[in-house]
mmCIF file of C-alpha atoms in Angstrom:
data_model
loop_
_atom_site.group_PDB
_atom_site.id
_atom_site.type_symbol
_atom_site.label_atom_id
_atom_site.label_comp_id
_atom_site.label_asym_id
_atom_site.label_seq_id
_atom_site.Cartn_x
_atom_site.Cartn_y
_atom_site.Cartn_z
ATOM 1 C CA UNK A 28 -50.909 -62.043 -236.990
ATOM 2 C CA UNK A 29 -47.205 -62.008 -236.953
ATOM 3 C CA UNK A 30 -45.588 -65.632 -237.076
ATOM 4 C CA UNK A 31 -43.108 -65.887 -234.260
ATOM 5 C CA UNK A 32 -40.206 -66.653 -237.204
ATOM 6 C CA UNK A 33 -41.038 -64.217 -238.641
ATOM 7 C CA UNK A 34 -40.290 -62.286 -235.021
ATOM 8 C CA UNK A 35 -37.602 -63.542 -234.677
ATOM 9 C CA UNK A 36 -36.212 -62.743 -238.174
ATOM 10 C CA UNK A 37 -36.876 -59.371 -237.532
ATOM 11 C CA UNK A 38 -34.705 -59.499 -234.416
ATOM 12 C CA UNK A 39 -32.123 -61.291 -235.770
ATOM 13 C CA UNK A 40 -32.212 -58.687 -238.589
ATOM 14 C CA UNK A 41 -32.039 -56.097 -236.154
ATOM 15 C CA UNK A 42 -28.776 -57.476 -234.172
ATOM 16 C CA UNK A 43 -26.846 -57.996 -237.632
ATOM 17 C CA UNK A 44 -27.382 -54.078 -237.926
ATOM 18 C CA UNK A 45 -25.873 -53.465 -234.438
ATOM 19 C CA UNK A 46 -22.788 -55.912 -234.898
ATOM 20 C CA UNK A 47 -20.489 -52.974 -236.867
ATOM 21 C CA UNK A 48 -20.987 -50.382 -234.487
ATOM 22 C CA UNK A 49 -20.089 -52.971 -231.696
ATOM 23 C CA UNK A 50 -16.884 -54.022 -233.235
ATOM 24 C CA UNK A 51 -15.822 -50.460 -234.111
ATOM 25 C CA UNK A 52 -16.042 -49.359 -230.596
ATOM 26 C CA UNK A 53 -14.347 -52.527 -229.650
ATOM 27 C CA UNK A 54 -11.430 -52.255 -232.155
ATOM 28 C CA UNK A 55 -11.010 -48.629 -230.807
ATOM 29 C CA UNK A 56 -11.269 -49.691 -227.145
ATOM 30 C CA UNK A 57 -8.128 -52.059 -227.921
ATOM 31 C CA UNK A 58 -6.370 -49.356 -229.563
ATOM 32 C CA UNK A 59 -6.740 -46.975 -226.503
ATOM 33 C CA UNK A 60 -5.829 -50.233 -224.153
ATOM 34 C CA UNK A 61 -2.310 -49.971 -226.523
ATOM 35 C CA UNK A 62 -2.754 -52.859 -228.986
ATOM 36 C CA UNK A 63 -1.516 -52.674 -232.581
ATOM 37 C CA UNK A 64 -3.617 -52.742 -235.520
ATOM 38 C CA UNK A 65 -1.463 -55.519 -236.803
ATOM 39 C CA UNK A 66 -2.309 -57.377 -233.603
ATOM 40 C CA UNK A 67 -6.258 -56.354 -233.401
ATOM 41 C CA UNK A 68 -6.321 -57.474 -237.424
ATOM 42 C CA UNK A 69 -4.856 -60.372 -236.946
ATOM 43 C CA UNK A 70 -7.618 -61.710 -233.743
ATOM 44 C CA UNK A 71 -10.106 -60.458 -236.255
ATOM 45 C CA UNK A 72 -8.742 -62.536 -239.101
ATOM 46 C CA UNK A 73 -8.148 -59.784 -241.616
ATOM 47 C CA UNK A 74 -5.856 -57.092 -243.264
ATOM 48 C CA UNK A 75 -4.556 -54.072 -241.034
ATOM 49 C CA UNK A 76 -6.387 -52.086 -243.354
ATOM 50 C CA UNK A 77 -9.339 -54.281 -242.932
ATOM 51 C CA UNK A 78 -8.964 -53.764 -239.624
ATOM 52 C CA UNK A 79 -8.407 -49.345 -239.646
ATOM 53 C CA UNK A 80 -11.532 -49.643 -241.894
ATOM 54 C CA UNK A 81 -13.635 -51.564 -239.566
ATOM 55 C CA UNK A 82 -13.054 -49.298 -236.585
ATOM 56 C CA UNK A 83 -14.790 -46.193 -238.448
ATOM 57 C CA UNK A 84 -18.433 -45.802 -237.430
ATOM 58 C CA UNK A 85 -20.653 -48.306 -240.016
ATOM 59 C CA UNK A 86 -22.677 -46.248 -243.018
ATOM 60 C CA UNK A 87 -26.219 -46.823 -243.369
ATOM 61 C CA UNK A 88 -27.093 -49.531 -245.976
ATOM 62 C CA UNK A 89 -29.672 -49.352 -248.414
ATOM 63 C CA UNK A 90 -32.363 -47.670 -248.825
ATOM 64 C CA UNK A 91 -34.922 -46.150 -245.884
ATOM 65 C CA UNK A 92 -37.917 -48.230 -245.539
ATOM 66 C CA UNK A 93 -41.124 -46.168 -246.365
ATOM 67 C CA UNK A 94 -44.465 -47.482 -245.109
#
């Protein structure tokens, strides 16, 4: 049986994966509202770049998990 940490790691793990989809559709939301990167960058606390780089759709990380 499945501890319920363990549960909830899995969960948690599985929330981290959402969060750069979420803020790439949110940085391009506030671009389409008519905010500047510089502005969006700097209430994300990083670069401009940083910020053009984050609104691009997140790559799959590592490898697939084969059972």
């Amino acid at each position: 049986e499945t501890s319920q940490t363990l549960k909830d790691l899995k969960a948690l793990n599985q929330r981290i994966n959402t969060l750069p989809t979420r803020r790439a559709e949110l940085i391009n939301q506030a671009r389409q509202e008519g905010h500047t990167w510089r502005t969006i960058a700097e209430t994300l606390g990083m670069t401009e770049h940083g910020a053009i780089k984050a609104s691009k759709p997140a790559e799959p990380r590592g490898r697939p998990r084969i059972e």
